[in-house]
Amino acid sequence: MSLDAETREQLISSVARFVREKLVPIEDKVSTEDRVPDDVVQGMRDLGLFGLSIPAEYGGLGLSMEEEALVCFELGQTSPAFRSVIGTNVGIGSQGLVMFGRQDQKDYWLPKIASGEVIASFCLTEPGAGSDAASVRTTAIRKGDVYVVNGTKRYITNAAKAGAFTLMARTNPDNKGAGGISAFFLPSNLKGITVGKPEKKMGQQGAHIHDVIFENCEVPADCLIGEKEGEGFKLAMQVLDRGRLHIAAVCVGVSERLVRDSTTYAMEREQFGQRIADFQMIQAMLADSKMESYAARCMVLETARKRDQGVNIAMEASCCKLFASEAVGRIADRNVQIHGGAGYVADYAAERFYRDVRIFRLYEGTSQIQQMVIAKSLLRNAS
Ligand code: COS
């Protein structure tokens, strides 16, 4: 679904204002205290941010992918830890259900996810299964009306706040490959689920990741997403295709913020009797950063529009994630460089963003995984 032009404009400008007035001023505090305040989370609920991608019939905003990207461009203009609050509900936590859920599952869960009443996390990664997502070892063995789940999930964003999990587990241990994996959507308060302590991370303080441990957890059989076992890997891949585009859009937003910060600083800072913005070597860095952020923006919008037209964008989403996440890394690095010594100390946002953006090249598939997806697609289509 797509909004009319006026509603779209209103939404984008409300998000931009919220970011500018409520989020940017507390970036540093959130980072230091490692916590997003409750009133800010409530503000996100009021704006409908938890339900960006949930169809309107379930109380979400039902945005098209292009509209979601436009919102991400705005949300990315501040510390990415804020985006993480809504990120799993909008993306990987909910989309398996949106794409493949049964009607009764959607009716029950999606309104709660859209309103932010329930936080949904995505449990795929394990200690032994990261890039090789098909090697999931967590098992879900059917016994009567339940699946008995055993295993450990790792680096699960928002797990401690989650009211529900999208879980990938092996329902057929005899099939060690992708076909043995099924997807479940289950409440987080079942007996046998423990959430570990938050990990100490390099950046994005305020956003948290945890282990989720399943020990003989009896998951009602109707928590299986859809009707059939063995569909979990393909579900995860399709959720990630979409998620990668979302992350690329966030990278664009952060890139644009950093280009602005670099330019502002270069115009304020004086050396050798003039502002450093007048030195061509500084200008070259500014120009490269702008070029890369603009290229990433164009790629994301083009791919989002294609997806909205129903085109399979698995390969293009990987192109976007690869380019935008690597670009924002270079842009954050140049931003530190332009700030000089000030870029290395925590008084300026440059140091924090440098750490914050590093994860973009890792989660929802590393840069090397995106290269694999792109190359595999090229070879498949050429043969
Ligand atoms: N959409 C639909 N189906 C897909 C798909 C996609 N994007 N990608 C793969 N599949 C299907 C394949 O068509 C294949 O189906 P068949 O067995 O019917 O032919 C099946 O899934 C297995 O595919 P493939 O052999 O390509 O899987 P691989 O084990 O080689 O893994 C990669 C492919 C590496 C791309 C995958 O494991 C991956 O994306 N890993 C990274 C995971 C990740 O992002 N982790 C981050 C944690 S989540 S925050």
Short mmCIF file of N, CA and C in Angstrom, two decimals, residues 20-181:
data_model
loop_
_atom_site.label_atom_id
_atom_site.label_comp_id
_atom_site.label_asym_id
_atom_site.label_seq_id
_atom_site.Cartn_x
_atom_site.Cartn_y
_atom_site.Cartn_z
N ARG A 20 14.91 15.61 15.19
CA ARG A 20 15.65 16.86 15.46
C ARG A 20 15.41 17.37 16.88
N GLU A 21 14.13 17.34 17.29
CA GLU A 21 13.80 17.99 18.57
C GLU A 21 13.93 17.06 19.77
N LYS A 22 13.63 15.77 19.57
CA LYS A 22 13.60 14.87 20.75
C LYS A 22 14.81 13.93 20.82
N LEU A 23 15.34 13.52 19.69
CA LEU A 23 16.38 12.48 19.73
C LEU A 23 17.79 13.07 19.69
N VAL A 24 18.06 13.94 18.74
CA VAL A 24 19.43 14.48 18.62
C VAL A 24 19.90 15.10 19.95
N PRO A 25 19.06 15.88 20.65
CA PRO A 25 19.55 16.50 21.89
C PRO A 25 19.95 15.50 22.99
N ILE A 26 19.43 14.28 22.93
CA ILE A 26 19.76 13.33 24.03
C ILE A 26 20.68 12.18 23.57
N GLU A 27 21.23 12.30 22.36
CA GLU A 27 22.11 11.24 21.84
C GLU A 27 23.21 10.85 22.83
N ASP A 28 23.86 11.89 23.34
CA ASP A 28 25.01 11.67 24.19
C ASP A 28 24.60 11.00 25.51
N LYS A 29 23.50 11.50 26.07
CA LYS A 29 22.96 10.96 27.33
C LYS A 29 22.57 9.48 27.16
N VAL A 30 21.93 9.18 26.05
CA VAL A 30 21.51 7.78 25.81
C VAL A 30 22.74 6.88 25.71
N SER A 31 23.77 7.40 25.06
CA SER A 31 24.99 6.62 24.92
C SER A 31 25.66 6.40 26.28
N THR A 32 25.73 7.46 27.07
CA THR A 32 26.39 7.36 28.38
C THR A 32 25.60 6.46 29.33
N GLU A 33 24.27 6.63 29.32
CA GLU A 33 23.45 5.86 30.28
C GLU A 33 23.06 4.49 29.72
N ASP A 34 23.34 4.26 28.45
CA ASP A 34 23.05 2.97 27.79
C ASP A 34 21.56 2.63 27.88
N ARG A 35 20.73 3.67 27.69
CA ARG A 35 19.29 3.44 27.87
C ARG A 35 18.50 4.51 27.12
N VAL A 36 17.48 4.07 26.38
CA VAL A 36 16.58 5.02 25.73
C VAL A 36 15.43 5.29 26.70
N PRO A 37 15.20 6.57 27.08
CA PRO A 37 14.17 6.86 28.09
C PRO A 37 12.77 6.42 27.64
N ASP A 38 11.94 6.08 28.65
CA ASP A 38 10.59 5.57 28.36
C ASP A 38 9.74 6.58 27.59
N ASP A 39 9.89 7.88 27.92
CA ASP A 39 9.02 8.86 27.24
C ASP A 39 9.38 8.95 25.75
N VAL A 40 10.63 8.67 25.42
CA VAL A 40 11.04 8.68 24.01
C VAL A 40 10.43 7.47 23.28
N VAL A 41 10.44 6.33 23.98
CA VAL A 41 9.83 5.12 23.39
C VAL A 41 8.34 5.38 23.17
N GLN A 42 7.71 6.05 24.16
CA GLN A 42 6.28 6.37 24.01
C GLN A 42 6.08 7.31 22.81
N GLY A 43 6.99 8.26 22.66
CA GLY A 43 6.90 9.17 21.50
C GLY A 43 6.96 8.41 20.19
N MET A 44 7.78 7.37 20.16
CA MET A 44 7.88 6.53 18.95
C MET A 44 6.57 5.79 18.71
N ARG A 45 5.97 5.31 19.80
CA ARG A 45 4.66 4.63 19.67
C ARG A 45 3.64 5.60 19.11
N ASP A 46 3.61 6.83 19.68
CA ASP A 46 2.60 7.81 19.26
C ASP A 46 2.73 8.14 17.77
N LEU A 47 3.96 8.12 17.28
CA LEU A 47 4.18 8.42 15.85
C LEU A 47 3.85 7.22 14.95
N GLY A 48 3.64 6.08 15.55
CA GLY A 48 3.33 4.88 14.77
C GLY A 48 4.56 4.16 14.25
N LEU A 49 5.74 4.49 14.82
CA LEU A 49 6.98 3.95 14.24
C LEU A 49 7.11 2.44 14.38
N PHE A 50 6.50 1.86 15.42
CA PHE A 50 6.61 0.41 15.58
C PHE A 50 5.84 -0.34 14.49
N GLY A 51 4.90 0.37 13.87
CA GLY A 51 4.04 -0.31 12.90
C GLY A 51 4.26 0.13 11.46
N LEU A 52 5.43 0.69 11.18
CA LEU A 52 5.70 1.21 9.81
C LEU A 52 5.36 0.18 8.73
N SER A 53 5.77 -1.06 8.98
CA SER A 53 5.69 -2.08 7.93
C SER A 53 4.52 -3.06 8.14
N ILE A 54 3.71 -2.80 9.17
CA ILE A 54 2.58 -3.71 9.44
C ILE A 54 1.36 -3.19 8.66
N PRO A 55 0.67 -4.07 7.93
CA PRO A 55 -0.47 -3.61 7.14
C PRO A 55 -1.49 -2.84 7.97
N ALA A 56 -2.12 -1.86 7.33
CA ALA A 56 -3.06 -0.98 8.04
C ALA A 56 -4.22 -1.75 8.67
N GLU A 57 -4.63 -2.87 8.06
CA GLU A 57 -5.76 -3.63 8.64
C GLU A 57 -5.43 -4.18 10.03
N TYR A 58 -4.14 -4.23 10.37
CA TYR A 58 -3.75 -4.69 11.72
C TYR A 58 -3.29 -3.51 12.58
N GLY A 59 -3.58 -2.30 12.14
CA GLY A 59 -3.25 -1.14 12.96
C GLY A 59 -1.90 -0.52 12.67
N GLY A 60 -1.19 -1.03 11.67
CA GLY A 60 0.10 -0.43 11.32
C GLY A 60 -0.07 0.69 10.30
N LEU A 61 1.05 1.29 9.90
CA LEU A 61 0.97 2.35 8.89
C LEU A 61 0.95 1.76 7.48
N GLY A 62 1.37 0.50 7.36
CA GLY A 62 1.30 -0.19 6.07
C GLY A 62 2.07 0.52 4.97
N LEU A 63 3.25 1.01 5.31
CA LEU A 63 4.02 1.76 4.31
C LEU A 63 4.52 0.85 3.19
N SER A 64 4.69 1.44 2.03
CA SER A 64 5.40 0.74 0.96
C SER A 64 6.89 0.72 1.35
N MET A 65 7.68 -0.07 0.64
CA MET A 65 9.12 -0.13 0.95
C MET A 65 9.78 1.22 0.68
N GLU A 66 9.33 1.89 -0.36
CA GLU A 66 9.90 3.21 -0.66
C GLU A 66 9.62 4.18 0.49
N GLU A 67 8.39 4.13 1.00
CA GLU A 67 8.05 5.04 2.11
C GLU A 67 8.84 4.67 3.36
N GLU A 68 8.99 3.36 3.59
CA GLU A 68 9.78 2.94 4.76
C GLU A 68 11.21 3.45 4.63
N ALA A 69 11.75 3.39 3.41
CA ALA A 69 13.12 3.88 3.20
C ALA A 69 13.19 5.38 3.49
N LEU A 70 12.19 6.12 3.06
CA LEU A 70 12.19 7.57 3.31
C LEU A 70 12.16 7.86 4.81
N VAL A 71 11.39 7.06 5.56
CA VAL A 71 11.36 7.23 7.02
C VAL A 71 12.74 6.89 7.60
N CYS A 72 13.36 5.82 7.10
CA CYS A 72 14.70 5.43 7.60
C CYS A 72 15.73 6.52 7.30
N PHE A 73 15.60 7.20 6.17
CA PHE A 73 16.54 8.29 5.87
C PHE A 73 16.47 9.35 6.98
N GLU A 74 15.27 9.57 7.51
CA GLU A 74 15.12 10.57 8.58
C GLU A 74 15.59 9.99 9.92
N LEU A 75 15.16 8.77 10.21
CA LEU A 75 15.53 8.15 11.50
C LEU A 75 17.03 7.97 11.63
N GLY A 76 17.68 7.80 10.47
CA GLY A 76 19.13 7.60 10.48
C GLY A 76 19.91 8.87 10.81
N GLN A 77 19.21 9.99 10.89
CA GLN A 77 19.91 11.27 11.11
C GLN A 77 20.31 11.47 12.57
N THR A 78 20.16 10.43 13.35
CA THR A 78 20.56 10.50 14.76
C THR A 78 21.22 9.18 15.14
N SER A 79 21.56 9.05 16.40
CA SER A 79 22.22 7.85 16.87
C SER A 79 21.41 6.60 16.46
N PRO A 80 22.05 5.63 15.80
CA PRO A 80 21.30 4.45 15.32
C PRO A 80 20.70 3.61 16.44
N ALA A 81 21.10 3.85 17.68
CA ALA A 81 20.51 3.09 18.80
C ALA A 81 19.00 3.35 18.88
N PHE A 82 18.57 4.55 18.49
CA PHE A 82 17.12 4.84 18.55
C PHE A 82 16.36 3.96 17.55
N ARG A 83 16.91 3.80 16.37
CA ARG A 83 16.26 3.00 15.33
C ARG A 83 16.09 1.56 15.80
N SER A 84 17.04 1.14 16.60
CA SER A 84 17.03 -0.24 17.08
C SER A 84 15.80 -0.53 17.96
N VAL A 85 15.29 0.50 18.62
CA VAL A 85 14.11 0.31 19.49
C VAL A 85 12.94 -0.23 18.66
N ILE A 86 12.76 0.33 17.47
CA ILE A 86 11.63 -0.09 16.63
C ILE A 86 12.05 -1.09 15.56
N GLY A 87 13.37 -1.25 15.40
CA GLY A 87 13.91 -1.99 14.26
C GLY A 87 13.42 -3.41 14.13
N THR A 88 13.35 -4.13 15.25
CA THR A 88 12.96 -5.53 15.14
C THR A 88 11.46 -5.67 14.88
N ASN A 89 10.65 -4.75 15.44
CA ASN A 89 9.20 -4.82 15.16
C ASN A 89 8.90 -4.51 13.69
N VAL A 90 9.66 -3.55 13.14
CA VAL A 90 9.43 -3.15 11.75
C VAL A 90 9.99 -4.21 10.80
N GLY A 91 11.11 -4.80 11.18
CA GLY A 91 11.82 -5.67 10.25
C GLY A 91 11.82 -7.13 10.65
N ILE A 92 13.00 -7.62 11.00
CA ILE A 92 13.20 -9.06 11.11
C ILE A 92 12.31 -9.76 12.14
N GLY A 93 11.86 -9.04 13.18
CA GLY A 93 11.04 -9.69 14.20
C GLY A 93 9.63 -9.99 13.73
N SER A 94 9.09 -9.14 12.86
CA SER A 94 7.67 -9.27 12.48
C SER A 94 7.43 -9.80 11.08
N GLN A 95 8.40 -9.63 10.19
CA GLN A 95 8.08 -9.82 8.77
C GLN A 95 7.83 -11.27 8.37
N GLY A 96 8.38 -12.21 9.12
CA GLY A 96 8.09 -13.62 8.85
C GLY A 96 6.58 -13.85 8.99
N LEU A 97 6.03 -13.25 10.03
CA LEU A 97 4.59 -13.38 10.29
C LEU A 97 3.78 -12.65 9.22
N VAL A 98 4.22 -11.44 8.88
CA VAL A 98 3.49 -10.67 7.86
C VAL A 98 3.48 -11.44 6.53
N MET A 99 4.62 -12.02 6.17
CA MET A 99 4.73 -12.65 4.85
C MET A 99 4.11 -14.05 4.82
N PHE A 100 4.30 -14.80 5.91
CA PHE A 100 3.95 -16.23 5.85
C PHE A 100 3.01 -16.70 6.96
N GLY A 101 2.59 -15.80 7.86
CA GLY A 101 1.77 -16.20 9.00
C GLY A 101 0.37 -16.65 8.59
N ARG A 102 -0.23 -17.50 9.44
CA ARG A 102 -1.65 -17.87 9.24
C ARG A 102 -2.51 -16.68 9.67
N GLN A 103 -3.75 -16.67 9.22
CA GLN A 103 -4.63 -15.54 9.55
C GLN A 103 -4.78 -15.38 11.07
N ASP A 104 -4.96 -16.53 11.79
CA ASP A 104 -5.16 -16.41 13.25
C ASP A 104 -3.91 -15.85 13.93
N GLN A 105 -2.72 -16.19 13.40
CA GLN A 105 -1.49 -15.67 14.00
C GLN A 105 -1.38 -14.17 13.76
N LYS A 106 -1.71 -13.76 12.55
CA LYS A 106 -1.63 -12.33 12.22
C LYS A 106 -2.65 -11.54 13.05
N ASP A 107 -3.87 -12.08 13.14
CA ASP A 107 -4.92 -11.36 13.88
C ASP A 107 -4.51 -11.15 15.34
N TYR A 108 -3.86 -12.16 15.92
CA TYR A 108 -3.51 -12.07 17.34
C TYR A 108 -2.30 -11.15 17.57
N TRP A 109 -1.26 -11.34 16.76
CA TRP A 109 0.01 -10.68 17.09
C TRP A 109 0.22 -9.31 16.42
N LEU A 110 -0.18 -9.18 15.17
CA LEU A 110 0.24 -7.98 14.43
C LEU A 110 -0.25 -6.65 15.04
N PRO A 111 -1.50 -6.59 15.55
CA PRO A 111 -1.91 -5.32 16.17
C PRO A 111 -1.02 -4.95 17.36
N LYS A 112 -0.60 -5.97 18.13
CA LYS A 112 0.24 -5.70 19.31
C LYS A 112 1.64 -5.25 18.88
N ILE A 113 2.14 -5.82 17.78
CA ILE A 113 3.47 -5.45 17.28
C ILE A 113 3.41 -4.04 16.69
N ALA A 114 2.33 -3.76 15.96
CA ALA A 114 2.20 -2.45 15.31
C ALA A 114 2.14 -1.32 16.33
N SER A 115 1.48 -1.57 17.47
CA SER A 115 1.34 -0.51 18.47
C SER A 115 2.58 -0.39 19.35
N GLY A 116 3.44 -1.40 19.31
CA GLY A 116 4.62 -1.38 20.17
C GLY A 116 4.31 -1.98 21.54
N GLU A 117 3.08 -2.49 21.72
CA GLU A 117 2.73 -3.15 22.99
C GLU A 117 3.61 -4.40 23.17
N VAL A 118 3.87 -5.09 22.06
CA VAL A 118 4.76 -6.25 22.10
C VAL A 118 5.99 -5.95 21.24
N ILE A 119 7.17 -6.24 21.81
CA ILE A 119 8.41 -6.15 21.04
C ILE A 119 8.68 -7.56 20.50
N ALA A 120 9.02 -7.63 19.21
CA ALA A 120 9.30 -8.93 18.59
C ALA A 120 10.78 -8.99 18.19
N SER A 121 11.46 -10.06 18.60
CA SER A 121 12.87 -10.24 18.23
C SER A 121 13.01 -11.42 17.27
N PHE A 122 14.16 -11.48 16.62
CA PHE A 122 14.41 -12.48 15.57
C PHE A 122 15.53 -13.40 16.04
N CYS A 123 15.23 -14.68 16.24
CA CYS A 123 16.22 -15.61 16.78
C CYS A 123 16.70 -16.55 15.68
N LEU A 124 17.75 -16.16 14.99
CA LEU A 124 18.35 -17.02 13.97
C LEU A 124 19.77 -17.41 14.39
N THR A 125 20.60 -16.40 14.63
CA THR A 125 22.02 -16.62 14.92
C THR A 125 22.22 -17.49 16.17
N GLU A 126 23.25 -18.33 16.09
CA GLU A 126 23.61 -19.21 17.22
C GLU A 126 25.12 -19.13 17.42
N PRO A 127 25.63 -19.68 18.52
CA PRO A 127 27.09 -19.70 18.69
C PRO A 127 27.79 -20.32 17.49
N GLY A 128 27.20 -21.36 16.90
CA GLY A 128 27.86 -22.04 15.77
C GLY A 128 27.23 -21.73 14.42
N ALA A 129 26.24 -20.87 14.37
CA ALA A 129 25.56 -20.59 13.10
C ALA A 129 25.35 -19.09 12.94
N GLY A 130 26.24 -18.46 12.18
CA GLY A 130 26.14 -17.02 11.94
C GLY A 130 25.93 -16.80 10.46
N SER A 131 27.05 -16.63 9.74
CA SER A 131 26.95 -16.48 8.28
C SER A 131 26.35 -17.73 7.65
N ASP A 132 26.70 -18.88 8.19
CA ASP A 132 26.13 -20.13 7.67
C ASP A 132 24.79 -20.39 8.37
N ALA A 133 23.79 -19.65 7.91
CA ALA A 133 22.50 -19.66 8.61
C ALA A 133 21.80 -21.02 8.51
N ALA A 134 22.16 -21.81 7.50
CA ALA A 134 21.48 -23.11 7.33
C ALA A 134 21.99 -24.15 8.32
N SER A 135 23.02 -23.81 9.11
CA SER A 135 23.58 -24.81 10.02
C SER A 135 23.01 -24.72 11.44
N VAL A 136 21.87 -24.08 11.57
CA VAL A 136 21.19 -23.94 12.87
C VAL A 136 21.11 -25.29 13.59
N ARG A 137 21.49 -25.27 14.88
CA ARG A 137 21.48 -26.53 15.66
C ARG A 137 20.33 -26.61 16.64
N THR A 138 19.72 -25.47 16.95
CA THR A 138 18.58 -25.50 17.87
C THR A 138 17.52 -26.43 17.30
N THR A 139 17.02 -27.33 18.15
CA THR A 139 16.03 -28.29 17.64
C THR A 139 14.64 -27.99 18.19
N ALA A 140 13.65 -28.34 17.40
CA ALA A 140 12.24 -28.23 17.82
C ALA A 140 11.60 -29.56 17.42
N ILE A 141 11.46 -30.43 18.40
CA ILE A 141 10.98 -31.78 18.10
C ILE A 141 9.50 -31.91 18.49
N ARG A 142 8.71 -32.31 17.52
CA ARG A 142 7.27 -32.40 17.74
C ARG A 142 6.95 -33.55 18.70
N LYS A 143 6.21 -33.22 19.78
CA LYS A 143 5.70 -34.26 20.70
C LYS A 143 4.26 -33.92 21.00
N GLY A 144 3.34 -34.59 20.34
CA GLY A 144 1.92 -34.30 20.53
C GLY A 144 1.58 -32.90 20.09
N ASP A 145 1.05 -32.09 21.04
CA ASP A 145 0.59 -30.74 20.69
C ASP A 145 1.68 -29.68 20.81
N VAL A 146 2.89 -30.11 21.14
CA VAL A 146 3.96 -29.11 21.32
C VAL A 146 5.21 -29.49 20.53
N TYR A 147 6.08 -28.50 20.35
CA TYR A 147 7.45 -28.74 19.89
C TYR A 147 8.34 -28.52 21.11
N VAL A 148 9.24 -29.46 21.37
CA VAL A 148 10.17 -29.28 22.48
C VAL A 148 11.44 -28.65 21.91
N VAL A 149 11.73 -27.42 22.37
CA VAL A 149 12.83 -26.65 21.79
C VAL A 149 14.03 -26.64 22.72
N ASN A 150 15.22 -26.93 22.14
CA ASN A 150 16.47 -26.89 22.88
C ASN A 150 17.54 -26.22 22.03
N GLY A 151 18.27 -25.27 22.63
CA GLY A 151 19.36 -24.62 21.90
C GLY A 151 19.59 -23.20 22.39
N THR A 152 20.67 -22.60 21.87
CA THR A 152 21.02 -21.24 22.28
C THR A 152 21.06 -20.33 21.07
N LYS A 153 20.40 -19.19 21.17
CA LYS A 153 20.45 -18.15 20.13
C LYS A 153 21.34 -17.02 20.64
N ARG A 154 22.08 -16.40 19.74
CA ARG A 154 23.12 -15.44 20.16
C ARG A 154 22.92 -14.06 19.52
N TYR A 155 23.33 -13.01 20.25
CA TYR A 155 23.31 -11.61 19.77
C TYR A 155 21.91 -11.20 19.31
N ILE A 156 20.92 -11.52 20.11
CA ILE A 156 19.54 -11.27 19.71
C ILE A 156 19.11 -9.87 20.17
N THR A 157 18.91 -9.00 19.20
CA THR A 157 18.56 -7.60 19.50
C THR A 157 17.19 -7.53 20.17
N ASN A 158 17.13 -6.71 21.23
CA ASN A 158 15.89 -6.44 21.99
C ASN A 158 15.34 -7.66 22.73
N ALA A 159 16.14 -8.71 22.90
CA ALA A 159 15.60 -9.95 23.51
C ALA A 159 15.03 -9.73 24.91
N ALA A 160 15.67 -8.88 25.71
CA ALA A 160 15.20 -8.73 27.09
C ALA A 160 13.86 -8.00 27.15
N LYS A 161 13.56 -7.22 26.12
CA LYS A 161 12.28 -6.48 26.11
C LYS A 161 11.22 -7.24 25.33
N ALA A 162 11.64 -8.31 24.66
CA ALA A 162 10.73 -8.96 23.70
C ALA A 162 9.57 -9.66 24.40
N GLY A 163 8.39 -9.48 23.80
CA GLY A 163 7.21 -10.23 24.25
C GLY A 163 7.00 -11.44 23.36
N ALA A 164 7.73 -11.47 22.24
CA ALA A 164 7.59 -12.60 21.31
C ALA A 164 8.86 -12.76 20.49
N PHE A 165 9.07 -13.98 20.03
CA PHE A 165 10.24 -14.28 19.20
C PHE A 165 9.82 -14.91 17.88
N THR A 166 10.49 -14.49 16.79
CA THR A 166 10.48 -15.30 15.58
C THR A 166 11.69 -16.22 15.73
N LEU A 167 11.45 -17.52 15.74
CA LEU A 167 12.52 -18.48 16.05
C LEU A 167 12.74 -19.42 14.88
N MET A 168 14.00 -19.61 14.52
CA MET A 168 14.36 -20.61 13.51
C MET A 168 14.96 -21.82 14.23
N ALA A 169 14.35 -22.98 14.05
CA ALA A 169 14.85 -24.19 14.73
C ALA A 169 14.67 -25.39 13.81
N ARG A 170 15.48 -26.41 14.07
CA ARG A 170 15.50 -27.59 13.20
C ARG A 170 14.41 -28.57 13.66
N THR A 171 13.39 -28.73 12.85
CA THR A 171 12.32 -29.67 13.18
C THR A 171 12.64 -31.07 12.67
N ASN A 172 13.57 -31.14 11.72
CA ASN A 172 13.97 -32.45 11.19
C ASN A 172 15.48 -32.61 11.34
N PRO A 173 15.92 -33.18 12.49
CA PRO A 173 17.37 -33.29 12.73
C PRO A 173 18.07 -34.19 11.71
N ASP A 174 17.31 -35.04 11.00
CA ASP A 174 17.95 -35.89 9.97
C ASP A 174 18.34 -35.06 8.75
N ASN A 175 17.69 -33.96 8.56
CA ASN A 175 18.05 -33.06 7.45
C ASN A 175 18.91 -31.94 8.02
N LYS A 176 20.21 -32.03 7.76
CA LYS A 176 21.16 -31.06 8.36
C LYS A 176 21.21 -29.75 7.58
N GLY A 177 20.51 -29.68 6.47
CA GLY A 177 20.58 -28.48 5.63
C GLY A 177 19.41 -27.55 5.85
N ALA A 178 19.23 -26.64 4.88
CA ALA A 178 18.22 -25.59 4.99
C ALA A 178 16.81 -26.18 5.12
N GLY A 179 16.57 -27.31 4.46
CA GLY A 179 15.22 -27.88 4.43
C GLY A 179 14.75 -28.46 5.76
N GLY A 180 15.67 -28.61 6.73
CA GLY A 180 15.27 -29.17 8.03
C GLY A 180 14.81 -28.11 9.02
N ILE A 181 14.84 -26.84 8.58
CA ILE A 181 14.58 -25.73 9.51
C ILE A 181 13.14 -25.21 9.35
#
